[in-house]
Coordinates of C-alpha atoms in Angstrom, one line a residue:
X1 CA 60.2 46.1 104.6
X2 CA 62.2 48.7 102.2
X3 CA 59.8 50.7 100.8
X4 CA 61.2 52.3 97.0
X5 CA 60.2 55.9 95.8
X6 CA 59.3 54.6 92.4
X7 CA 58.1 51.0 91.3
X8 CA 60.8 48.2 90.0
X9 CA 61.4 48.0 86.6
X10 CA 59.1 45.6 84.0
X11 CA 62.1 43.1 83.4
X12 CA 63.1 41.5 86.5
X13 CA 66.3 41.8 85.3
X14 CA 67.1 44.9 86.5
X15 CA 68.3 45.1 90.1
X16 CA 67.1 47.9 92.2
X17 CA 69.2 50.7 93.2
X18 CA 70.3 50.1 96.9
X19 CA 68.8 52.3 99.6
X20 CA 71.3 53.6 102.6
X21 CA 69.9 53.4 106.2
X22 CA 68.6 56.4 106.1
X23 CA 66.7 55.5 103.3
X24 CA 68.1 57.6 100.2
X25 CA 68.5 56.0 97.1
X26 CA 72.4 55.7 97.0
X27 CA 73.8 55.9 93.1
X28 CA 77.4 54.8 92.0
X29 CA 79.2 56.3 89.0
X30 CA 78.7 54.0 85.9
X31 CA 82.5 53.6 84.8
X32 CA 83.5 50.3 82.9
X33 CA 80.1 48.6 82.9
X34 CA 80.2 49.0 86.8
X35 CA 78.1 51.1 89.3
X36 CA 81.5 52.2 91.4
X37 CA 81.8 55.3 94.3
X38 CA 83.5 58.3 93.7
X39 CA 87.1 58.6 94.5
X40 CA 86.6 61.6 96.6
X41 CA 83.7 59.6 98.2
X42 CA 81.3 62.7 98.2
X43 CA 77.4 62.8 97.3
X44 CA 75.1 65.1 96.6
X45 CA 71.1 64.8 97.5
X46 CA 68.1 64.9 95.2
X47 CA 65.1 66.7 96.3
X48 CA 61.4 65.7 94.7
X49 CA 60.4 68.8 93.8
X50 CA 56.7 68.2 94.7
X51 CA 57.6 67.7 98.4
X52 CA 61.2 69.3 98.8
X53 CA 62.3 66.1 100.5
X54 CA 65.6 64.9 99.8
X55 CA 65.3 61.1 98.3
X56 CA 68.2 59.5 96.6
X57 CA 72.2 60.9 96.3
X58 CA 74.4 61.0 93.6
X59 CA 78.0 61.0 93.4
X60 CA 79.8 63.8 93.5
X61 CA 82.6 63.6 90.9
X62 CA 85.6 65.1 90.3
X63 CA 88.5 65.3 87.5
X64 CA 89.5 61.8 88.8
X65 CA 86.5 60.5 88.0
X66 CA 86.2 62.1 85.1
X67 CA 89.5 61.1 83.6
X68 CA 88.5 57.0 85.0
X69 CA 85.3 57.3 82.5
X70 CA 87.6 58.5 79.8
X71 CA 90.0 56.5 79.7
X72 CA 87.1 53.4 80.0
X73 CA 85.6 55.1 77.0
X74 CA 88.7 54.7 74.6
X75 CA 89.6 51.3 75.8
X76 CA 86.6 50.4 74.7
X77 CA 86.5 52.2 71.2
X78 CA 89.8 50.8 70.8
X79 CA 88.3 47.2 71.5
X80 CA 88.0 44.8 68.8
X81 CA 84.7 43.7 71.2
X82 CA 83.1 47.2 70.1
X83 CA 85.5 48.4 67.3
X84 CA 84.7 45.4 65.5
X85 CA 81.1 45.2 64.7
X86 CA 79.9 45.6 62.0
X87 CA 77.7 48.3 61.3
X88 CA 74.6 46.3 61.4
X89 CA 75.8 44.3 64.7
X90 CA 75.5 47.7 65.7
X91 CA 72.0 48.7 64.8
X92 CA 70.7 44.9 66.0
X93 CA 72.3 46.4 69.7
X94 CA 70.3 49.5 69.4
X95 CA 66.9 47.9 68.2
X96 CA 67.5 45.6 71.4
X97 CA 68.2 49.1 73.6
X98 CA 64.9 50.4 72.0
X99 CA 62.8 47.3 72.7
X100 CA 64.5 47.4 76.3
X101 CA 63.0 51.1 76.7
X102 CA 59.4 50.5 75.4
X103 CA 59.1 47.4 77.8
X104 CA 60.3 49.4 80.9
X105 CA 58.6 53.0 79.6
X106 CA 56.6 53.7 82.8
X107 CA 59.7 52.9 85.0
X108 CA 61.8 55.3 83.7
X109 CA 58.6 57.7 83.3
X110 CA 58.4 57.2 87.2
X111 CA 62.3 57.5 88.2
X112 CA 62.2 60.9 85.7
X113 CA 59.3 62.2 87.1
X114 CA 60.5 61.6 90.5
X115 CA 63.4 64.0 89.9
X116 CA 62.6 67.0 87.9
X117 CA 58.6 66.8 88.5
X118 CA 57.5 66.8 84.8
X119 CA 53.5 65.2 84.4
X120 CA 53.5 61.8 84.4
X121 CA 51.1 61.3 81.3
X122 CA 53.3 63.5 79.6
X123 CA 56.9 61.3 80.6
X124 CA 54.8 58.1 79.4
X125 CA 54.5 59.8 76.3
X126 CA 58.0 60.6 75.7
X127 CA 59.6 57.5 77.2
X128 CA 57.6 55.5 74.5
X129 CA 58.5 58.0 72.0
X130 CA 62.3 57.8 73.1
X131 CA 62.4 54.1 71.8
X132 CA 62.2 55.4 68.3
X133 CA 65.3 57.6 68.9
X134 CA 67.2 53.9 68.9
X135 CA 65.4 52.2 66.5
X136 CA 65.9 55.0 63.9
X137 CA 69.1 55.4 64.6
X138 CA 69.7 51.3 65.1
X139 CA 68.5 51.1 61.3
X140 CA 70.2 54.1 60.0
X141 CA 73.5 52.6 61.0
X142 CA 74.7 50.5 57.9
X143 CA 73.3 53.3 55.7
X144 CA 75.4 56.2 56.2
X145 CA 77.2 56.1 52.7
X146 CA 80.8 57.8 51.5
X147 CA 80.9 58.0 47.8
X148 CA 83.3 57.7 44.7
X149 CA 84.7 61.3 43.0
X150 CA 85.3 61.7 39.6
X151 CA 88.4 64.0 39.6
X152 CA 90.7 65.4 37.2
X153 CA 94.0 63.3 38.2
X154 CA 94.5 60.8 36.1
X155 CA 96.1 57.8 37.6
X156 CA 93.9 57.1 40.8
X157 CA 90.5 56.4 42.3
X158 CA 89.0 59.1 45.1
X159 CA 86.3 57.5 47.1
X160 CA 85.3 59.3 50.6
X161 CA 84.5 57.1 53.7
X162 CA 82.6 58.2 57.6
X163 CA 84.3 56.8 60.4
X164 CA 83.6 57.3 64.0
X165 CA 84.9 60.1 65.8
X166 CA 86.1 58.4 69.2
X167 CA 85.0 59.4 72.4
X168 CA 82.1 61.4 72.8
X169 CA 81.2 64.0 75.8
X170 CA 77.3 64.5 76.5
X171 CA 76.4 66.8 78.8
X172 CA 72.8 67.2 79.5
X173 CA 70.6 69.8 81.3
X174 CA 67.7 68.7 84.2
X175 CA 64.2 69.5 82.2
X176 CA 64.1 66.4 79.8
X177 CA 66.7 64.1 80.7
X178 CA 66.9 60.9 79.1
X179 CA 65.5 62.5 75.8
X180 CA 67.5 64.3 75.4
X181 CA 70.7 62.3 76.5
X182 CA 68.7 60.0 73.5
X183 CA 68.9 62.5 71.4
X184 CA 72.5 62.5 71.5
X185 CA 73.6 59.1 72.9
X186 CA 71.3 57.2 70.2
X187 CA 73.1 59.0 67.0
X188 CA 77.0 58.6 68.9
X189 CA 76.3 55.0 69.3
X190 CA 75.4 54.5 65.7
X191 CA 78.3 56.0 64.3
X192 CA 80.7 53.8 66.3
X193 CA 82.0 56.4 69.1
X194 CA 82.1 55.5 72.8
X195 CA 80.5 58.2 75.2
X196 CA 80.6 59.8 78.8
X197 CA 77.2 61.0 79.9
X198 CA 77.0 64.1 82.5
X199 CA 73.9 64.7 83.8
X200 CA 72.7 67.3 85.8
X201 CA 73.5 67.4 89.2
X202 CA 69.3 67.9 90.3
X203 CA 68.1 64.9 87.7
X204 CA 70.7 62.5 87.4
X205 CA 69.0 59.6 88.4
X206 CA 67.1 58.3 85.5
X207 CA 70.2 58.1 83.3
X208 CA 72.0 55.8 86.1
X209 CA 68.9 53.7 86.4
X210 CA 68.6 54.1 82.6
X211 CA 72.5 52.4 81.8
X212 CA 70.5 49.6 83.1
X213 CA 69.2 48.8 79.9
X214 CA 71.9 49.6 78.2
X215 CA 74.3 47.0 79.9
X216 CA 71.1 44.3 79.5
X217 CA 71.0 45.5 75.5
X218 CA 74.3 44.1 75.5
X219 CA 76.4 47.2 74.9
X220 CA 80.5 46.0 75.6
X221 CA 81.7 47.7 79.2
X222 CA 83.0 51.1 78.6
X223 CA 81.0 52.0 75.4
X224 CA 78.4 54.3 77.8
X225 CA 79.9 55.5 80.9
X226 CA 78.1 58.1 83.6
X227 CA 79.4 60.7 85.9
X228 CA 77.5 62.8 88.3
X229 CA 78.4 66.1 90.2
X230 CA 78.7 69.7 89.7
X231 CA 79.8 71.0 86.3
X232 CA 81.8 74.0 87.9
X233 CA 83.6 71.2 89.6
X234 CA 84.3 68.6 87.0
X235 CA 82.8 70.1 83.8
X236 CA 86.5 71.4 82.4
X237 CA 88.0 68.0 83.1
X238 CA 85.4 66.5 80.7
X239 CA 85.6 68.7 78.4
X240 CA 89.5 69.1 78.1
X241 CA 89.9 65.7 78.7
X242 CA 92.7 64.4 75.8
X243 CA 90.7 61.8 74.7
X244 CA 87.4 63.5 73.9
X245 CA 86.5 64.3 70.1
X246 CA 83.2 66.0 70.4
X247 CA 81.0 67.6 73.0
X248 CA 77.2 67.4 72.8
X249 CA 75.8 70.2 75.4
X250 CA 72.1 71.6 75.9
X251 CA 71.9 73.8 78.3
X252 CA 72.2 77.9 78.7
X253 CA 74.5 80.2 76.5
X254 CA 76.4 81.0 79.5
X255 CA 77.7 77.7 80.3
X256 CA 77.1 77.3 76.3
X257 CA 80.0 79.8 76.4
X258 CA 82.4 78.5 78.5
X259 CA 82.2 75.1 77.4
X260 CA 82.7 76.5 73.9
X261 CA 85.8 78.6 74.6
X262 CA 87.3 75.3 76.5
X263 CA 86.5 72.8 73.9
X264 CA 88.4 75.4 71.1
X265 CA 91.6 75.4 72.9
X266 CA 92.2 71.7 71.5
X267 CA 90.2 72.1 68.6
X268 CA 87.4 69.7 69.9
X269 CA 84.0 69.8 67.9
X270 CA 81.2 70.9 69.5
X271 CA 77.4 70.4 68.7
X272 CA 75.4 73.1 71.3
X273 CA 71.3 74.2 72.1
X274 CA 71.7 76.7 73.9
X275 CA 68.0 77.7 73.9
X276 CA 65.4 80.6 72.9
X277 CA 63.4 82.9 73.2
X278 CA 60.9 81.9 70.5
X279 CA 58.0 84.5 69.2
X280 CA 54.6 82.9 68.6
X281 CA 53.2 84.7 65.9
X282 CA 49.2 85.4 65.8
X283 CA 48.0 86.8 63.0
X284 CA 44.3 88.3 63.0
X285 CA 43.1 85.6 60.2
X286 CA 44.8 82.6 62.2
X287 CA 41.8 80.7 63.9
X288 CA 41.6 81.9 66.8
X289 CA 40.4 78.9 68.8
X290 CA 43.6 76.9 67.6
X291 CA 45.8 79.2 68.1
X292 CA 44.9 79.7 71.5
X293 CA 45.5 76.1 72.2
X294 CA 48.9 76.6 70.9
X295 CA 50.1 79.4 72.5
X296 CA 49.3 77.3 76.0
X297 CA 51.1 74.7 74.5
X298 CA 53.7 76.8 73.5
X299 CA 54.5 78.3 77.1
X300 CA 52.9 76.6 79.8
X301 CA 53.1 72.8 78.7
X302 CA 55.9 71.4 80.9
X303 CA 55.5 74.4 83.5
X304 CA 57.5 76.4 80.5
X305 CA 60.6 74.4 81.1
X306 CA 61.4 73.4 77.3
X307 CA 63.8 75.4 75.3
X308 CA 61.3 76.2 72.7
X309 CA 58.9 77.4 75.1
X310 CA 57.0 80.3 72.9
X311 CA 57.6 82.7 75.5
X312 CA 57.1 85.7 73.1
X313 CA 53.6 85.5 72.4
X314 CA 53.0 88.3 69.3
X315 CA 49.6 89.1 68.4
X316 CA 48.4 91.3 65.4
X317 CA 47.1 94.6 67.4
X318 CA 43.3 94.1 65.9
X319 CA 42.7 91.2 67.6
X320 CA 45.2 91.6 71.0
X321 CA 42.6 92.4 73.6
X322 CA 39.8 89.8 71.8
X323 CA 42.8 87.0 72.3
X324 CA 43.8 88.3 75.1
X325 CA 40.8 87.4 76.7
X326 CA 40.6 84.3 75.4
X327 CA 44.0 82.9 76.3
X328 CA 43.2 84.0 80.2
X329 CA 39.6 82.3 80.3
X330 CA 41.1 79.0 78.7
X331 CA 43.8 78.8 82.0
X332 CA 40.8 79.9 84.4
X333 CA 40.2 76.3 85.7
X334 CA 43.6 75.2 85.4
X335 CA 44.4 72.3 87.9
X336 CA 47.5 71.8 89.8
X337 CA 48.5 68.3 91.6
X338 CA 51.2 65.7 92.1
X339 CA 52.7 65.1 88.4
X340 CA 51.8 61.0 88.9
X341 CA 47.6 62.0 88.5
X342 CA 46.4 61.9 84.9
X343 CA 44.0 65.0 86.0
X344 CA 46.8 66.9 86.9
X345 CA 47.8 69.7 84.0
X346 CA 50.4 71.9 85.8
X347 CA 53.4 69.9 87.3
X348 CA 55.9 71.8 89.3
X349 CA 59.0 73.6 88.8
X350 CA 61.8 71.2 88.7
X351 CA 64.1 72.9 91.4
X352 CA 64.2 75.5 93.8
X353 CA 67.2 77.7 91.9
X354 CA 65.0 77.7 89.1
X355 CA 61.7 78.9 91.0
X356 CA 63.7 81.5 92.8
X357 CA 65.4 82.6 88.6
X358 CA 61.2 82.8 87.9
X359 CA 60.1 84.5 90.9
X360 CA 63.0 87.4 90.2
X361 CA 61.6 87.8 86.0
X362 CA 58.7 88.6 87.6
X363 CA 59.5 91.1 90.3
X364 CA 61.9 92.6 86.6
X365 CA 58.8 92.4 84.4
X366 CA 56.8 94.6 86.7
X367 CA 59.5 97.0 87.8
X368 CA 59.9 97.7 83.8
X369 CA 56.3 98.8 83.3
X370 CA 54.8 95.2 81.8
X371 CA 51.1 95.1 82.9
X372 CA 50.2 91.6 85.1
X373 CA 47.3 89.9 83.3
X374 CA 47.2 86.5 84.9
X375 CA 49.4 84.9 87.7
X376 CA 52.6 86.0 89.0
X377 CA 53.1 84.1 92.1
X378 CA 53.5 81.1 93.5
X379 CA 50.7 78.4 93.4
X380 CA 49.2 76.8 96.6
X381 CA 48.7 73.3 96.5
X382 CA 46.9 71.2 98.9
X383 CA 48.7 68.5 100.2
X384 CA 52.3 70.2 98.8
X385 CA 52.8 73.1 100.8
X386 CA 56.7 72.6 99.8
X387 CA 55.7 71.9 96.3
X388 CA 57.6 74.2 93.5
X389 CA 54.1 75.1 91.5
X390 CA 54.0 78.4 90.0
X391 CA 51.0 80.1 88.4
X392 CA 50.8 80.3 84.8
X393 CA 51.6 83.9 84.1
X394 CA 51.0 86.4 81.5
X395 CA 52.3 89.8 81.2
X396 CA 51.0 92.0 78.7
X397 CA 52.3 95.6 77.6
X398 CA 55.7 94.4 76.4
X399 CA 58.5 96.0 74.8
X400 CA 60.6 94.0 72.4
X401 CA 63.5 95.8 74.7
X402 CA 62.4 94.6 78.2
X403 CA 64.4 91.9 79.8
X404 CA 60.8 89.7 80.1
X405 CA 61.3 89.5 76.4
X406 CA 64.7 89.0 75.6
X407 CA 66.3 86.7 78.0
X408 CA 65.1 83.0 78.6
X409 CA 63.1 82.7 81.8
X410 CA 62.7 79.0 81.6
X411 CA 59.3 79.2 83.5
X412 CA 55.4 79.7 82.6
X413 CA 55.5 83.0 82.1
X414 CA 54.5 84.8 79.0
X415 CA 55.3 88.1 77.6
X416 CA 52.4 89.4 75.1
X417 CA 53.5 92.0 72.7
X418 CA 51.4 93.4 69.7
X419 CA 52.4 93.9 66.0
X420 CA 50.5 96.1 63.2
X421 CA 52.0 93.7 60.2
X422 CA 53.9 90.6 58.3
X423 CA 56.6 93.6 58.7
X424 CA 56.5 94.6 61.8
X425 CA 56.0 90.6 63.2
X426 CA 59.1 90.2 61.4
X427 CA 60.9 92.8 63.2
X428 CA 60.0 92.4 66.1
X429 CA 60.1 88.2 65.8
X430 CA 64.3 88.9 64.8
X431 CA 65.0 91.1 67.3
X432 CA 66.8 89.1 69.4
X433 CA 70.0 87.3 70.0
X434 CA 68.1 83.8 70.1
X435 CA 66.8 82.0 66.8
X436 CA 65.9 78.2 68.1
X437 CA 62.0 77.9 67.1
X438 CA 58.9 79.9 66.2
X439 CA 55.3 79.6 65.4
X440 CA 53.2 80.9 62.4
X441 CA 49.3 80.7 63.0
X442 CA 47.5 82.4 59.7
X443 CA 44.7 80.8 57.1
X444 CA 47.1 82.5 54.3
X445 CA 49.3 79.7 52.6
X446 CA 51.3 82.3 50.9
X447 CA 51.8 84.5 54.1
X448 CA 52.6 81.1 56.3
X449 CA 55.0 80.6 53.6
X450 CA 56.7 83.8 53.8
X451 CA 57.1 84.2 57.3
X452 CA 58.6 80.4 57.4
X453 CA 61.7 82.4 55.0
X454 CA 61.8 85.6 57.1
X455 CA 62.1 84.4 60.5
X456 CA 65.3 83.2 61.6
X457 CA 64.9 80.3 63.2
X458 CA 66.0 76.8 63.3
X459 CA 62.3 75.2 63.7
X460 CA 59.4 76.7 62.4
X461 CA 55.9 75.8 63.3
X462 CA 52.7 77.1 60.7
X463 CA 49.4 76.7 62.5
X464 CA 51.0 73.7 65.3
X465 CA 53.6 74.0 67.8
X466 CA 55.9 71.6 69.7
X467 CA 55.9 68.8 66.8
X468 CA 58.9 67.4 66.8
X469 CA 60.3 63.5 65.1
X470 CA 64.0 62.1 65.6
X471 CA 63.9 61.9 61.9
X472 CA 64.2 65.8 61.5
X473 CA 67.2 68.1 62.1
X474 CA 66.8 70.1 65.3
X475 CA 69.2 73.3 66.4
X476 CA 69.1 76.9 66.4
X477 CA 70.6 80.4 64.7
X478 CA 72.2 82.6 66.8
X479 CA 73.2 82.6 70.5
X480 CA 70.8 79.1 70.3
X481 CA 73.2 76.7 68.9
X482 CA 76.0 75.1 66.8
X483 CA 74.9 72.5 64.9
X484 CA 72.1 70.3 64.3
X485 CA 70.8 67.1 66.3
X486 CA 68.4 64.3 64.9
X487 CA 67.8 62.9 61.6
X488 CA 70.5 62.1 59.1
X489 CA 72.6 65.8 59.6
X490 CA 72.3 64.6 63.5
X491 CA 73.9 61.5 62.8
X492 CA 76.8 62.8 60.6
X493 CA 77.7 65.3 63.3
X494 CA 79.3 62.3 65.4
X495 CA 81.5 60.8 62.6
X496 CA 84.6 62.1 60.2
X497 CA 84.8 62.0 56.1
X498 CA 88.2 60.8 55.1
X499 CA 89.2 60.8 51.5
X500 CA 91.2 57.6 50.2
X501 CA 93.3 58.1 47.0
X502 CA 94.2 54.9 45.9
X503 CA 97.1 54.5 42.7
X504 CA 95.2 52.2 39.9
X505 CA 98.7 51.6 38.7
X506 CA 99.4 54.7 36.4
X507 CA 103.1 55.2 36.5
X508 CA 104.0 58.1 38.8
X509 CA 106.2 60.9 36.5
X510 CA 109.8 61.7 37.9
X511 CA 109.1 64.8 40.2
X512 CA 112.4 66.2 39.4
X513 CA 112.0 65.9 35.2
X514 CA 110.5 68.9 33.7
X515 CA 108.2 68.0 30.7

């Protein structure tokens, strides 16, 4: 009897994945509404971090590949079949893709969690949540309005029109990955363009389980396509590729970078989070007992694995040591455990590159003089002793200038640094090259208010963190991003404004007459 790593989907539907003899999950490249090998025939293996044991492959992919799901992509935009619906036989197909997802929610919470580790209560959550991506977007469709200009020729009507871009490139990181492919597929889809998903190569299978629904929704082939593999490898044939409009990329400035300076050479748009290093603020009236809660929140939910992880946790020096204190007796009793337990409230670190990225911050933090409050190792586990669980860890005695507090660790650990003012917070909160998100805990309306204007920062929290809703836009200043995804601004980022000057039958004056 096959035994599967994850149970079957709600709708029966859905096939399962095959499993090879040796009894890996084996994945195809989605390309033209079909689950098809790579030409190159190579695969790569995923590992479950709470184990280390290797349990499904992916294709390995390469320019080949890349240019097949392309060129799918713009035969289908080119297709009357998805070119055209209307806008609202459009949104009716994303409503269906968002009832799809809420029916199957603790499936894809299970594949996900399977991959990169994250807590299962948490996945549940945000696979439920994700629905609303589609909806929202499904009913913004036939909504998105161009309007009529009163110029000063005389003679003809202005009016201004969006349109769809074309073909869209996502390319999404391992820490959240189908929201954040929803984030960016839900908007592309409602505009009209056809897309090519990259996922990472450690967490790709949720997104090919996930085209399930997609192709069930009732998408046309070629609309959503998938390929897998390194991005050293195939990442520049993606984003060169002739056909591709616009890239949608989270991930780290470095790559950020790179795909940037490719994208440029052709003019292609870009939309980029590229992460942070975002300063919780603590001011000595905040309440205390609250803002504890959020500052955990803010680092350690998610092992620290979320770009806006407040990993800059800034506390007014009269109450430092009294918070201090606090924040390390709220993580004393801490549990640890597989991610699929409800009691479980740290999950593991998602792959063994990025344990081994943690585990050098911290030898850094220490060699630069920052003082070891809580943690700073690896966590032992019973009944994981290849688990990835790290200790939630706190280092105290920062300097604005240390690398621990400007360069993003990605991990649970937190760098505490004090502040005597709203001034010096300020300073301190803007010294950096990052501006994604911050928080703002104080009683005072007028100071919350203040600090919202002074800190440069594409989300602001004032006395919450982490709140987010696909109606609201979402990017960073700085080093942390071009653009803006989610709500309306998100939306209008995959689709072009034409302006249409149209004769009302004025008659046009001899160019060649002087009057």
């Amino acid at each position: 009897m096959t035994t599967y790593p994850f149970p079957a989907a709600a709708n029966p539907a859905i096939a399962r994945t095959p499993q090879a003899e040796d009894g890996l999950v084996t994945y195809g490249l989605y390309i033209d509404g079909a689950f098809v090998p790579p030409v190159g025939g190579q695969y790569l293996e995923s590992s479950d971090p709470v184990t280390g044991e290797a349990w499904s492959r992916v294709p390995r992919a390469g320019a080949e590949d890349v240019d097949r799901a392309c060129r799918a992509a713009q035969a289908a935009f080119d297709n009357p079949e998805w070119r055209g619906l209307s806008a609202s036989a459009r949104g009716k197909l994303m409503r269906k893709l968002g009832d799809l997802i809420t029916e199957n929610a603790d499936w894809l919470a299970a594949v996900e969690m399977k991959d990169n580790g994250k807590l299962i209560a948490e996945l549940g959550n945000q696979m439920r949540y994700m629905a609303n991506y589609y909806y929202y977007y499904g009913g913004l469709a036939d909504k998105i309005e161009g309007s009529t200009i009163p110029t000063d020729k005389p003679g003809v009507f202005n009016f201004t029109r969006y349109e769809p871009l074309g073909v869209v490139a996502c390319i999404m990181p391992w820490n959240s990955p189908l929201p954040l492919t929803s984030l960016k597929l839900a908007p592309a889809l409602a505009a009209g363009n056809t897309v090519v998903l990259k996922p990472s190569e450690f967490t790709s299978a949720s997104l090919l389980e996930f085209v399930k629904l997609v192709e069930l929704a009732g998408f046309p082939k070629g609309v959503v396509n998938v390929v897998t593999g390194y991005g050293h490898e195939m990442g520049e044939a993606l984003v060169s590729h002739p056909v591709v409009e616009r890239i949608a990329f989270t991930g780290g400035p470095i790559a950020g970078r790179i795909i940037n300076e490719q994208a440029a050479r052709s003019m292609k748009r870009v939309t980029m989070e590229l992460g942070g290093k975002s300063p919780n603020i603590i001011f000595e009236d905040a309440d205390l007992e609250q803002a504890v809660k959020g500052a955990v929140t803010g680092i350690f939910a998610a092992s620290g694995q979320t770009c806006v992880a407040g990993s800059r946790l800034l506390l007014q020096r009269s109450i430092h040591d009294q918070f201090l204190e606090k924040l390390v007796a709220f993580l004393e009793d801490i549990r640890f455990g597989h991610p699929s337990d409800p009691e479980t409230q740290i999950a593991p670190i998602s792959t063994a590159p990025q344990m081994a990225k943690i585990e050098e911050y911290v030898r850094i933090a220490t060699d630069e003089g920052a003082r070891l409050v809580r943690g700073g190792k690896r966590a032992v586990v019973e009944g994981y002793p290849n688990g990835l669980f790290y200790e939630p860890t706190i280092f105290a005695d920062v300097r604005n200038d240390m690398r621990i507090a400007q360069e993003e660790v990605f991990g649970p650990v937190l760098a505490v640094i004090p502040f005597e003012d709203e001034d010096d917070a300020v300073r301190i909160a803007n010294d950096i090259d990052f501006g994604l998100a911050a928080g703002i805990w104080t009683q005072n309306l007028a100071r919350g208010i203040r600090m919202t204007e002074r800190v440069r920062a594409g989300t602001i929290w004032v006395n919450n963190y982490r709140s987010t809703s696909t109606t609201s836009p979402f990017g960073g200043f700085k080093m942390s991003g071009i653009g803006r995804e989610g709500g309306i601004v998100g939306m209008l980022e995959y689709m072009e404004l034409k302006s249409v000057w149209v004769s009302t039958g004025v008659e046009i004056p001899n160019p060649f007459i002087r009057r």
